[in-house]
């Protein structure tokens, strides 16, 4: 998918060397179920990662929300299965975030 977004194949190969797929089990009432592998969803190494948003922030496409006395700019928080995006209330920035997500959706088939 990263190559469909325009990343060079050598870069994708290097990134994928750092990625491993994790298997899961679910424990209920002291019993453990069978191993399973997640086939969909955002995982480490997907292009919609913190580095993508950090790059967008660096070139001024998106801007984080300023918080605290030091005026730290935060533009995203990632959780296990969720993502929270922060930004200022400027229409062009919202359109830029929408464009980034739309491009990810088109490339990933989601």
Short mmCIF file of N, CA and C in Angstrom, two decimals:
data_model
loop_
_atom_site.label_atom_id
_atom_site.label_comp_id
_atom_site.label_asym_id
_atom_site.label_seq_id
_atom_site.Cartn_x
_atom_site.Cartn_y
_atom_site.Cartn_z
N UNK A 1 0.82 -1.18 0.00
CA UNK A 1 0.00 0.00 0.00
C UNK A 1 0.87 1.25 0.00
N UNK A 2 2.01 1.19 0.68
CA UNK A 2 2.86 2.38 0.73
C UNK A 2 3.37 2.74 -0.66
N UNK A 3 3.65 1.73 -1.49
CA UNK A 3 4.11 2.02 -2.85
C UNK A 3 3.00 2.67 -3.67
N UNK A 4 1.74 2.30 -3.42
CA UNK A 4 0.62 2.94 -4.11
C UNK A 4 0.48 4.40 -3.72
N UNK A 5 0.97 4.74 -2.53
CA UNK A 5 0.94 6.14 -2.09
C UNK A 5 2.16 6.92 -2.57
N UNK A 6 3.07 6.24 -3.28
CA UNK A 6 4.21 6.93 -3.86
C UNK A 6 5.53 6.77 -3.13
N UNK A 7 5.56 5.94 -2.07
CA UNK A 7 6.82 5.71 -1.37
C UNK A 7 7.71 4.82 -2.22
N UNK A 8 9.01 5.07 -2.24
CA UNK A 8 9.96 4.28 -3.01
C UNK A 8 10.04 2.87 -2.42
N UNK A 9 10.19 1.88 -3.30
CA UNK A 9 10.19 0.48 -2.88
C UNK A 9 11.31 0.18 -1.88
N UNK A 10 12.47 0.83 -2.01
CA UNK A 10 13.56 0.61 -1.05
C UNK A 10 13.17 1.09 0.34
N UNK A 11 12.47 2.22 0.41
CA UNK A 11 12.01 2.75 1.69
C UNK A 11 10.99 1.80 2.31
N UNK A 12 10.06 1.31 1.51
CA UNK A 12 9.04 0.39 2.01
C UNK A 12 9.70 -0.88 2.55
N UNK A 13 10.71 -1.38 1.85
CA UNK A 13 11.43 -2.57 2.31
C UNK A 13 12.09 -2.33 3.67
N UNK A 14 12.73 -1.17 3.83
CA UNK A 14 13.36 -0.86 5.12
C UNK A 14 12.33 -0.76 6.23
N UNK A 15 11.22 -0.09 5.97
CA UNK A 15 10.17 0.05 6.98
C UNK A 15 9.60 -1.32 7.35
N UNK A 16 9.34 -2.15 6.34
CA UNK A 16 8.73 -3.45 6.61
C UNK A 16 9.66 -4.39 7.37
N UNK A 17 10.95 -4.16 7.33
CA UNK A 17 11.88 -4.95 8.15
C UNK A 17 11.67 -4.69 9.64
N UNK A 18 11.10 -3.54 9.95
CA UNK A 18 10.86 -3.16 11.35
C UNK A 18 9.47 -3.59 11.83
N UNK A 19 8.65 -4.10 10.94
CA UNK A 19 7.26 -4.43 11.27
C UNK A 19 7.13 -5.93 11.47
N UNK A 20 6.43 -6.29 12.51
CA UNK A 20 6.11 -7.69 12.69
C UNK A 20 4.61 -7.80 12.95
N UNK A 21 4.02 -8.88 12.50
CA UNK A 21 2.61 -9.10 12.76
C UNK A 21 2.48 -9.84 14.08
N UNK A 22 1.54 -9.41 14.85
CA UNK A 22 1.33 -9.98 16.18
C UNK A 22 0.12 -10.89 16.14
N UNK A 23 0.21 -12.01 16.81
CA UNK A 23 -0.96 -12.87 16.96
C UNK A 23 -1.55 -12.61 18.34
N UNK A 24 -2.84 -12.84 18.45
CA UNK A 24 -3.56 -12.54 19.68
C UNK A 24 -4.30 -13.77 20.17
N UNK A 25 -4.55 -13.80 21.46
CA UNK A 25 -5.47 -14.76 22.05
C UNK A 25 -6.36 -13.97 23.00
N UNK A 26 -7.50 -14.52 23.28
CA UNK A 26 -8.42 -13.89 24.22
C UNK A 26 -8.60 -14.83 25.40
N UNK A 27 -8.43 -14.30 26.59
CA UNK A 27 -8.62 -15.09 27.79
C UNK A 27 -9.95 -14.76 28.44
N UNK A 28 -10.75 -15.79 28.72
CA UNK A 28 -12.04 -15.61 29.37
C UNK A 28 -12.18 -16.67 30.45
N UNK A 29 -12.47 -16.25 31.67
CA UNK A 29 -12.69 -17.17 32.78
C UNK A 29 -11.58 -18.21 32.90
N UNK A 30 -10.36 -17.75 32.93
CA UNK A 30 -9.17 -18.59 33.09
C UNK A 30 -8.89 -19.51 31.91
N UNK A 31 -9.67 -19.45 30.86
CA UNK A 31 -9.41 -20.24 29.65
C UNK A 31 -8.81 -19.34 28.58
N UNK A 32 -8.07 -19.94 27.67
CA UNK A 32 -7.43 -19.18 26.59
C UNK A 32 -7.90 -19.75 25.26
N UNK A 33 -8.34 -18.86 24.37
CA UNK A 33 -8.82 -19.29 23.05
C UNK A 33 -7.68 -19.55 22.09
N UNK A 34 -8.03 -19.83 20.85
CA UNK A 34 -7.05 -20.07 19.79
C UNK A 34 -6.35 -18.78 19.39
N UNK A 35 -5.16 -18.91 18.83
CA UNK A 35 -4.43 -17.76 18.29
C UNK A 35 -5.15 -17.23 17.07
N UNK A 36 -5.14 -15.90 16.89
CA UNK A 36 -5.67 -15.32 15.66
C UNK A 36 -4.85 -14.11 15.28
N UNK A 37 -4.89 -13.78 14.01
CA UNK A 37 -4.13 -12.67 13.43
C UNK A 37 -5.12 -11.65 12.90
N UNK A 38 -4.90 -10.37 13.21
CA UNK A 38 -5.76 -9.32 12.67
C UNK A 38 -5.43 -9.10 11.20
N UNK A 39 -6.46 -9.06 10.37
CA UNK A 39 -6.26 -8.90 8.93
C UNK A 39 -6.57 -7.49 8.45
N UNK A 40 -7.32 -6.71 9.21
CA UNK A 40 -7.67 -5.35 8.80
C UNK A 40 -7.41 -4.41 9.95
N UNK A 41 -7.43 -3.14 9.62
CA UNK A 41 -7.25 -2.13 10.65
C UNK A 41 -5.87 -1.49 10.56
N UNK A 42 -5.70 -0.43 11.26
CA UNK A 42 -4.44 0.31 11.25
C UNK A 42 -3.44 -0.41 12.14
N UNK A 43 -2.29 -0.73 11.57
CA UNK A 43 -1.23 -1.38 12.33
C UNK A 43 0.04 -0.57 12.17
N UNK A 44 1.01 -0.85 13.02
CA UNK A 44 2.30 -0.19 12.92
C UNK A 44 2.86 -0.42 11.52
N UNK A 45 3.33 0.63 10.88
CA UNK A 45 3.87 0.52 9.53
C UNK A 45 2.91 0.98 8.45
N UNK A 46 1.63 1.12 8.78
CA UNK A 46 0.69 1.66 7.81
C UNK A 46 1.01 3.12 7.55
N UNK A 47 0.71 3.61 6.34
CA UNK A 47 1.09 4.99 6.02
C UNK A 47 0.36 6.03 6.86
N UNK A 48 -0.82 5.71 7.39
CA UNK A 48 -1.48 6.68 8.24
C UNK A 48 -0.92 6.50 9.64
N UNK A 49 0.30 6.89 9.82
CA UNK A 49 0.98 6.75 11.10
C UNK A 49 1.39 8.13 11.56
N UNK A 50 2.00 8.18 12.72
CA UNK A 50 2.40 9.49 13.24
C UNK A 50 3.39 10.18 12.33
N UNK A 51 4.22 9.44 11.61
CA UNK A 51 5.19 10.09 10.72
C UNK A 51 4.50 10.82 9.58
N UNK A 52 3.40 10.26 9.06
CA UNK A 52 2.65 10.92 7.99
C UNK A 52 2.09 12.25 8.48
N UNK A 53 1.48 12.24 9.67
CA UNK A 53 0.92 13.47 10.21
C UNK A 53 2.02 14.45 10.60
N UNK A 54 3.14 13.94 11.11
CA UNK A 54 4.25 14.84 11.44
C UNK A 54 4.81 15.51 10.20
N UNK A 55 4.90 14.77 9.08
CA UNK A 55 5.35 15.37 7.82
C UNK A 55 4.38 16.44 7.36
N UNK A 56 3.09 16.16 7.45
CA UNK A 56 2.08 17.15 7.05
C UNK A 56 2.17 18.39 7.94
N UNK A 57 2.43 18.20 9.21
CA UNK A 57 2.58 19.33 10.13
C UNK A 57 3.84 20.13 9.79
N UNK A 58 4.93 19.43 9.50
CA UNK A 58 6.20 20.08 9.21
C UNK A 58 6.11 21.01 7.99
N UNK A 59 5.38 20.59 6.95
CA UNK A 59 5.29 21.43 5.76
C UNK A 59 4.10 22.38 5.79
N UNK A 60 3.37 22.40 6.92
CA UNK A 60 2.31 23.39 7.11
C UNK A 60 0.94 23.01 6.57
N UNK A 61 0.75 21.74 6.19
CA UNK A 61 -0.56 21.33 5.69
C UNK A 61 -1.56 21.24 6.83
N UNK A 62 -1.13 20.73 7.97
CA UNK A 62 -1.98 20.69 9.17
C UNK A 62 -1.22 21.36 10.30
N UNK A 63 -1.97 21.83 11.26
CA UNK A 63 -1.37 22.46 12.43
C UNK A 63 -2.07 21.91 13.67
N UNK A 64 -1.30 21.63 14.69
CA UNK A 64 -1.87 21.08 15.91
C UNK A 64 -2.55 22.14 16.76
N UNK A 65 -3.27 21.68 17.76
CA UNK A 65 -3.89 22.57 18.73
C UNK A 65 -2.83 22.95 19.76
N UNK A 66 -2.75 24.23 20.08
CA UNK A 66 -1.78 24.71 21.06
C UNK A 66 -2.33 24.54 22.46
N UNK A 67 -1.55 23.89 23.33
CA UNK A 67 -2.00 23.64 24.69
C UNK A 67 -0.93 24.03 25.69
N UNK A 68 -1.34 24.29 26.90
CA UNK A 68 -0.41 24.54 28.00
C UNK A 68 0.31 25.87 27.93
N UNK A 69 1.07 26.15 28.98
CA UNK A 69 1.82 27.41 29.05
C UNK A 69 2.92 27.49 28.02
N UNK A 70 3.53 26.36 27.70
CA UNK A 70 4.59 26.34 26.71
C UNK A 70 4.07 26.36 25.28
N UNK A 71 2.75 26.35 25.14
CA UNK A 71 2.09 26.38 23.83
C UNK A 71 2.55 25.23 22.93
N UNK A 72 2.58 24.04 23.50
CA UNK A 72 2.93 22.84 22.77
C UNK A 72 1.83 22.53 21.76
N UNK A 73 2.20 22.24 20.51
CA UNK A 73 1.22 21.90 19.48
C UNK A 73 1.07 20.39 19.38
N UNK A 74 -0.14 19.91 19.60
CA UNK A 74 -0.44 18.48 19.48
C UNK A 74 -1.40 18.32 18.31
N UNK A 75 -1.05 17.44 17.35
CA UNK A 75 -1.95 17.26 16.21
C UNK A 75 -2.61 15.89 16.17
N UNK A 76 -2.16 14.92 16.97
CA UNK A 76 -2.80 13.61 16.96
C UNK A 76 -2.42 12.79 18.19
N UNK A 77 -3.29 11.86 18.52
CA UNK A 77 -3.03 10.83 19.52
C UNK A 77 -3.47 9.51 18.91
N UNK A 78 -2.61 8.50 18.97
CA UNK A 78 -2.97 7.18 18.47
C UNK A 78 -3.17 6.24 19.64
N UNK A 79 -4.22 5.44 19.56
CA UNK A 79 -4.50 4.41 20.53
C UNK A 79 -4.50 3.08 19.80
N UNK A 80 -4.79 2.00 20.50
CA UNK A 80 -4.76 0.68 19.89
C UNK A 80 -5.62 0.61 18.64
N UNK A 81 -6.84 1.07 18.72
CA UNK A 81 -7.74 0.97 17.57
C UNK A 81 -8.42 2.30 17.26
N UNK A 82 -7.81 3.38 17.65
CA UNK A 82 -8.44 4.68 17.47
C UNK A 82 -7.40 5.76 17.23
N UNK A 83 -7.83 6.85 16.67
CA UNK A 83 -6.98 7.99 16.40
C UNK A 83 -7.78 9.25 16.69
N UNK A 84 -7.20 10.19 17.41
CA UNK A 84 -7.84 11.48 17.68
C UNK A 84 -6.98 12.56 17.04
N UNK A 85 -7.59 13.37 16.18
CA UNK A 85 -6.88 14.45 15.51
C UNK A 85 -7.26 15.78 16.14
N UNK A 86 -6.28 16.67 16.31
CA UNK A 86 -6.50 17.99 16.86
C UNK A 86 -6.05 19.03 15.84
N UNK A 87 -6.67 20.18 15.85
CA UNK A 87 -6.22 21.24 14.96
C UNK A 87 -6.98 22.52 15.20
N UNK A 88 -6.49 23.58 14.56
CA UNK A 88 -7.18 24.86 14.69
C UNK A 88 -8.39 24.88 13.76
N UNK A 89 -9.33 25.76 14.04
CA UNK A 89 -10.60 25.81 13.30
C UNK A 89 -10.48 26.68 12.06
N UNK A 90 -9.64 26.24 11.13
CA UNK A 90 -9.48 26.94 9.86
C UNK A 90 -9.91 25.97 8.77
N UNK A 91 -10.80 26.42 7.90
CA UNK A 91 -11.40 25.52 6.91
C UNK A 91 -10.35 24.83 6.03
N UNK A 92 -9.35 25.56 5.58
CA UNK A 92 -8.35 24.95 4.69
C UNK A 92 -7.58 23.84 5.38
N UNK A 93 -7.33 23.95 6.68
CA UNK A 93 -6.63 22.89 7.41
C UNK A 93 -7.52 21.64 7.53
N UNK A 94 -8.81 21.86 7.78
CA UNK A 94 -9.74 20.73 7.84
C UNK A 94 -9.82 20.04 6.48
N UNK A 95 -9.81 20.82 5.41
CA UNK A 95 -9.83 20.24 4.06
C UNK A 95 -8.55 19.44 3.80
N UNK A 96 -7.42 19.92 4.29
CA UNK A 96 -6.15 19.20 4.12
C UNK A 96 -6.17 17.85 4.83
N UNK A 97 -6.68 17.83 6.06
CA UNK A 97 -6.79 16.56 6.80
C UNK A 97 -7.73 15.62 6.06
N UNK A 98 -8.84 16.15 5.58
CA UNK A 98 -9.80 15.35 4.81
C UNK A 98 -9.12 14.75 3.58
N UNK A 99 -8.31 15.53 2.90
CA UNK A 99 -7.60 15.06 1.71
C UNK A 99 -6.63 13.93 2.06
N UNK A 100 -5.88 14.08 3.15
CA UNK A 100 -4.93 13.05 3.58
C UNK A 100 -5.67 11.74 3.86
N UNK A 101 -6.78 11.81 4.57
CA UNK A 101 -7.55 10.61 4.90
C UNK A 101 -8.15 9.99 3.63
N UNK A 102 -8.63 10.83 2.72
CA UNK A 102 -9.19 10.35 1.46
C UNK A 102 -8.14 9.61 0.62
N UNK A 103 -6.93 10.16 0.57
CA UNK A 103 -5.84 9.51 -0.16
C UNK A 103 -5.49 8.16 0.47
N UNK A 104 -5.44 8.12 1.80
CA UNK A 104 -5.17 6.86 2.49
C UNK A 104 -6.25 5.84 2.18
N UNK A 105 -7.51 6.28 2.22
CA UNK A 105 -8.64 5.39 1.95
C UNK A 105 -8.54 4.82 0.54
N UNK A 106 -8.24 5.66 -0.44
CA UNK A 106 -8.14 5.21 -1.83
C UNK A 106 -7.00 4.22 -2.02
N UNK A 107 -5.88 4.47 -1.38
CA UNK A 107 -4.72 3.60 -1.54
C UNK A 107 -4.89 2.27 -0.80
N UNK A 108 -5.61 2.30 0.32
CA UNK A 108 -5.75 1.09 1.13
C UNK A 108 -6.96 0.25 0.75
N UNK A 109 -7.87 0.82 -0.03
CA UNK A 109 -9.08 0.09 -0.40
C UNK A 109 -10.10 0.02 0.71
N UNK A 110 -9.97 0.87 1.70
CA UNK A 110 -10.92 0.85 2.82
C UNK A 110 -12.06 1.82 2.58
#
